[in-house]
XYZ file of C-alpha atoms in Angstrom:
360
model
C 0.462 0.090 -0.374
C 1.330 3.345 -0.848
C 0.201 6.477 0.673
C 1.874 8.439 -1.043
C 0.137 11.319 -3.076
C 0.178 11.213 -7.319
C 0.284 14.594 -9.129
C -2.684 15.347 -9.744
C -4.178 14.712 -5.902
C -1.065 16.766 -4.833
C -2.886 19.326 -7.130
C -6.104 18.794 -5.714
C -5.075 18.996 -2.194
C -2.556 22.520 -3.268
C -5.658 23.803 -5.493
C -8.284 23.233 -2.459
C -5.892 24.556 0.154
C -5.209 28.153 -2.381
C -9.193 28.475 -2.395
C -9.696 27.760 0.848
C -7.095 30.410 2.271
C -8.147 32.937 0.155
C -11.742 32.588 1.043
C -11.592 31.831 4.915
C -12.180 35.533 5.715
C -16.117 35.299 3.946
C -16.589 31.630 4.587
C -14.899 30.051 7.622
C -16.280 28.981 10.867
C -15.816 32.436 12.481
C -17.272 34.328 9.721
C -20.560 32.252 9.845
C -20.980 32.405 13.723
C -24.605 33.037 13.706
C -25.303 32.294 10.144
C -28.283 30.443 10.151
C -27.552 28.131 7.008
C -23.629 27.345 8.219
C -22.100 27.931 4.891
C -21.012 30.340 2.452
C -23.302 30.434 -0.535
C -21.046 32.467 -2.852
C -18.437 29.399 -1.895
C -20.574 26.235 -2.783
C -21.311 27.222 -6.007
C -17.428 27.515 -6.837
C -17.183 24.251 -5.722
C -19.920 23.202 -7.417
C -18.032 25.071 -11.109
C -14.593 23.420 -9.926
C -16.165 20.190 -9.918
C -15.613 19.202 -5.661
C -18.707 17.294 -6.045
C -18.784 15.217 -8.422
C -14.925 14.607 -8.174
C -16.088 11.063 -6.437
C -18.521 10.076 -9.373
C -17.869 8.638 -12.349
C -18.152 10.302 -15.165
C -21.188 8.794 -16.878
C -23.039 9.803 -14.237
C -21.992 14.274 -14.258
C -19.056 13.157 -11.931
C -15.052 13.619 -12.984
C -14.240 10.069 -12.681
C -12.179 10.266 -9.236
C -12.353 8.159 -6.100
C -12.812 8.386 -2.409
C -9.137 9.602 -1.401
C -9.037 12.437 -3.762
C -12.309 13.636 -2.073
C -11.094 13.142 0.947
C -8.174 15.678 0.213
C -10.841 17.986 -0.436
C -12.224 17.651 3.165
C -8.597 18.045 4.306
C -8.193 21.698 3.938
C -11.622 21.902 4.847
C -10.704 21.195 7.941
C -7.449 22.861 7.804
C -9.100 26.108 7.175
C -12.208 25.433 9.478
C -14.545 26.148 6.577
C -18.011 24.652 7.313
C -19.557 23.012 4.103
C -21.945 20.541 3.273
C -19.358 18.770 1.188
C -18.830 15.825 3.556
C -22.544 15.219 4.386
C -23.949 15.203 0.516
C -21.000 13.543 -1.050
C -19.510 11.097 1.563
C -22.393 10.450 3.329
C -25.133 10.187 0.628
C -23.109 10.016 -2.860
C -20.456 7.010 -1.584
C -23.148 4.651 -0.709
C -26.022 5.156 -3.144
C -22.670 4.604 -5.564
C -21.555 1.733 -3.823
C -24.989 -0.026 -3.433
C -27.803 2.088 -5.564
C -29.627 1.051 -8.605
C -28.364 2.232 -11.970
C -31.802 4.469 -11.706
C -30.494 5.740 -8.014
C -27.658 6.441 -8.712
C -28.734 7.903 -12.391
C -30.709 10.185 -10.101
C -28.558 10.859 -7.124
C -25.162 10.934 -8.338
C -26.108 13.458 -11.093
C -28.027 15.563 -8.253
C -25.094 16.007 -5.663
C -22.809 16.066 -8.666
C -24.388 19.240 -10.149
C -24.264 20.985 -6.415
C -28.006 19.701 -4.826
C -27.517 20.047 -1.189
C -28.433 16.653 0.840
C -26.958 15.078 3.880
C -28.028 12.405 5.846
C -28.788 11.001 9.143
C -27.782 7.563 9.979
C -29.516 5.901 13.528
C -28.181 7.575 17.045
C -24.950 5.315 17.847
C -24.912 6.660 21.568
C -28.729 5.047 21.943
C -29.287 1.535 20.520
C -32.460 0.606 19.275
C -34.338 4.129 19.111
C -34.271 6.120 15.888
C -36.714 5.850 13.286
C -39.507 3.434 12.207
C -39.849 1.880 8.641
C -42.766 -0.436 8.138
C -44.300 -1.366 4.218
C -47.244 -0.057 2.477
C -49.328 0.104 -1.169
C -45.651 -0.323 -2.432
C -43.433 2.425 -1.129
C -42.815 2.459 2.674
C -43.693 4.354 5.874
C -41.603 6.314 8.741
C -42.167 7.337 12.040
C -39.710 8.263 15.147
C -37.055 10.893 14.912
C -33.581 11.556 13.257
C -31.120 13.381 15.378
C -28.545 15.417 14.708
C -28.808 15.922 11.267
C -26.177 18.165 9.826
C -27.011 21.016 7.354
C -30.578 19.424 7.610
C -32.199 22.873 6.842
C -30.525 23.911 3.613
C -30.441 20.061 2.538
C -33.765 19.519 -0.227
C -33.163 15.381 0.858
C -32.483 13.324 3.537
C -30.996 10.138 3.310
C -32.229 8.500 6.714
C -31.748 5.345 8.365
C -34.975 3.545 9.819
C -34.932 0.035 10.959
C -37.528 -2.187 8.639
C -38.441 -5.814 10.019
C -35.363 -4.684 12.616
C -32.787 -4.452 10.007
C -31.443 -0.791 9.450
C -31.775 0.420 5.958
C -31.846 3.752 3.902
C -34.587 6.250 2.552
C -34.366 8.624 0.573
C -37.121 11.848 2.004
C -37.697 15.104 0.437
C -36.842 17.455 3.267
C -39.658 19.701 3.219
C -41.693 16.968 4.400
C -39.851 16.606 7.602
C -40.458 18.320 11.100
C -37.064 20.224 11.731
C -36.108 21.022 15.007
C -32.976 23.334 14.561
C -29.979 22.560 17.748
C -27.421 24.661 19.525
C -24.276 22.542 19.671
C -20.521 23.447 19.387
C -19.889 22.010 16.169
C -20.050 24.253 13.282
C -22.760 21.875 10.899
C -26.038 23.371 11.750
C -27.598 19.763 12.830
C -31.319 19.683 13.624
C -33.562 16.993 14.673
C -36.138 15.518 12.360
C -39.554 14.769 12.716
C -41.040 12.436 10.818
C -44.828 11.105 11.775
C -46.329 8.963 9.213
C -44.284 9.604 6.296
C -44.547 7.730 2.759
C -42.040 6.901 0.597
C -42.159 5.547 -2.583
C -39.765 1.777 -3.196
C -37.387 3.507 -5.205
C -36.406 5.972 -2.453
C -34.834 2.767 -0.105
C -31.748 1.367 -0.468
C -30.481 -1.339 1.303
C -28.546 -2.560 4.892
C -25.504 -2.510 2.875
C -26.242 1.394 2.183
C -26.837 2.088 5.666
C -24.017 0.773 7.039
C -22.218 2.733 4.096
C -23.544 5.731 5.497
C -21.603 5.699 8.695
C -18.851 4.043 7.196
C -17.517 6.947 4.752
C -19.055 9.426 6.674
C -16.532 8.488 9.392
C -13.601 7.904 6.841
C -14.058 11.111 5.512
C -14.350 13.198 9.279
C -11.184 11.516 10.005
C -9.583 13.439 6.750
C -11.240 16.658 7.844
C -9.605 16.267 12.102
C -6.538 15.515 9.799
C -6.677 18.805 8.513
C -7.240 20.330 10.848
C -5.111 18.883 13.295
C -2.476 19.906 11.511
C -3.628 23.440 11.192
C -3.159 23.646 15.122
C -0.050 21.734 14.696
C 1.209 24.821 12.144
C -0.355 27.448 14.173
C 1.557 26.168 17.236
C 5.233 25.955 16.325
C 4.373 29.190 14.980
C 3.309 30.873 18.012
C 6.381 29.006 19.790
C 8.833 30.891 17.227
C 7.301 34.249 17.645
C 6.268 34.481 21.141
C 9.763 35.716 23.263
C 10.003 35.530 27.069
C 12.855 36.019 29.523
C 14.777 37.481 26.070
C 13.982 34.226 24.043
C 11.257 32.558 22.277
C 9.337 30.200 24.081
C 10.090 27.319 21.388
C 13.834 27.515 22.607
C 12.409 26.162 25.956
C 12.366 22.000 26.231
C 9.599 21.932 27.137
C 7.928 23.399 24.745
C 9.668 21.761 22.130
C 8.527 18.011 23.547
C 4.918 20.088 23.523
C 5.173 20.455 19.858
C 7.113 17.064 19.108
C 4.223 15.023 20.371
C 1.453 17.170 18.425
C 3.564 16.282 15.282
C 4.081 12.245 16.069
C -0.212 12.691 16.503
C -0.719 14.824 13.406
C 1.347 12.255 11.468
C 0.079 9.192 13.222
C -3.466 10.581 12.578
C -2.857 11.057 8.920
C -1.418 7.489 8.778
C -4.376 5.724 10.063
C -6.953 7.756 8.158
C -5.526 7.096 4.855
C -5.009 4.200 5.364
C -8.645 3.654 5.705
C -9.610 6.126 3.005
C -7.304 4.057 1.343
C -9.333 0.756 1.547
C -12.277 2.347 1.177
C -11.054 3.920 -2.456
C -10.001 0.361 -3.412
C -13.932 -0.951 -2.484
C -11.971 -3.374 -0.043
C -12.612 -4.332 3.365
C -12.249 -1.522 6.151
C -14.804 -1.833 8.705
C -12.174 -2.433 11.363
C -9.579 0.101 9.607
C -12.022 2.528 9.664
C -13.148 1.939 13.862
C -9.065 2.142 14.710
C -8.780 5.625 12.460
C -12.103 6.949 13.958
C -10.809 5.910 17.251
C -7.434 7.629 17.072
C -8.002 10.602 14.872
C -10.991 11.424 17.780
C -8.779 11.426 20.656
C -5.492 12.295 18.759
C -6.744 15.353 17.588
C -8.057 16.691 21.240
C -4.307 16.320 22.122
C -3.410 17.678 19.916
C -5.548 20.614 20.413
C -5.082 20.324 24.290
C -1.438 20.862 23.514
C -1.848 23.730 21.551
C -3.646 25.355 24.465
C -1.066 25.105 26.493
C 1.870 26.129 24.216
C -0.420 28.940 23.290
C -1.557 29.966 26.909
C -4.189 33.163 27.805
C -4.623 33.802 24.325
C -5.638 30.962 23.201
C -8.285 30.690 24.854
C -9.452 34.103 23.970
C -12.872 34.960 21.372
C -10.010 36.710 19.074
C -7.709 33.672 18.640
C -8.623 30.728 15.887
C -7.315 27.790 18.432
C -10.761 27.493 20.507
C -12.358 27.050 16.259
C -10.229 24.268 16.784
C -11.114 23.406 19.958
C -15.088 23.313 19.075
C -15.071 21.266 16.158
C -12.426 18.846 17.984
C -15.560 18.125 19.811
C -18.148 17.859 17.808
C -16.176 16.066 15.147
C -14.824 13.250 17.907
C -18.853 12.664 17.984
C -19.923 12.257 14.698
C -20.507 8.480 13.552
C -19.427 7.279 16.925
C -16.606 9.047 19.783
C -13.333 6.618 20.420
C -15.132 4.459 23.481
C -17.704 3.213 20.580
C -15.184 2.066 17.939
C -12.930 0.512 20.542
C -15.839 -1.490 21.677
C -16.309 -2.210 18.183
C -12.595 -3.853 17.268
C -13.082 -5.539 20.528
C -15.751 -7.490 19.311
C -14.833 -7.954 15.939
C -11.540 -9.397 17.159
C -13.147 -11.767 20.147
C -11.055 -9.844 22.535
C -12.877 -9.409 26.695
């Protein structure tokens, strides 16, 4: 397995970083604080024109012909710049499950729509409350959905939601029109403007349903994509901290010259590099359509905790300035809290690994 990037992938990452850095002042998390949508519509339009929304999809469905690893390079740069966007929810959580497990008709409809810039989002079953979540029943060549999907990202901006509900006790995925559900906005520390989506006897046609494999793929691709986003954000915290340590002087010398500070920065660098390797191993396996459930759980468990450690050490080095509203470091700490909980926290994924490996 070679995790080095090709020339095309390096160009994708470099172009994305340049664009997002130039837009962060107007489209970043700080600029969008309090904005109901939670993302920049002009930047989204530019992403669509650049082909980002179709990067991972085949050309026959309006895409560019890349793969999941290619688009994860974009998620990494979105994390680095702290630019909130529905790109991850639309492409990774909705598009990839359809691309892998959808019917020909479903691929034709949904992959083309996502590539064209339609905002969609996904709602997996709640990982922290087993047995809860929406339920489905068969009715009149379709299905009836009841219950509440929780913490649905960018739900207020989405046209459709790929929602997981239990049918005969087994998770299945269903496309629903966002206008047909009742949304309850939530106040959270994250930047993805989540809502609870309430369904009360909502009928959907039979072709709106995807099977259990697609339902599982929502969380699988979502967790891996979130790892890429966290890797980018952790790298930015490390870069900010090293820059601060070289510029901030105390006792007539840069604080970065003190061994204790150097140790902090070294530990941060170890966590960032380890996170990158484990995240992209899982992403690569998903890209080539190999079994990746264990690797995704390992990556999500490790990267979630490593990103939080990086932020904690970043605050140690920055001192008081890192806790102020004017400094950007707190934006990454908030992001670390929310991203570490998305698609299951470290404890859940470690428990999943232990069960898979028959460990006590």
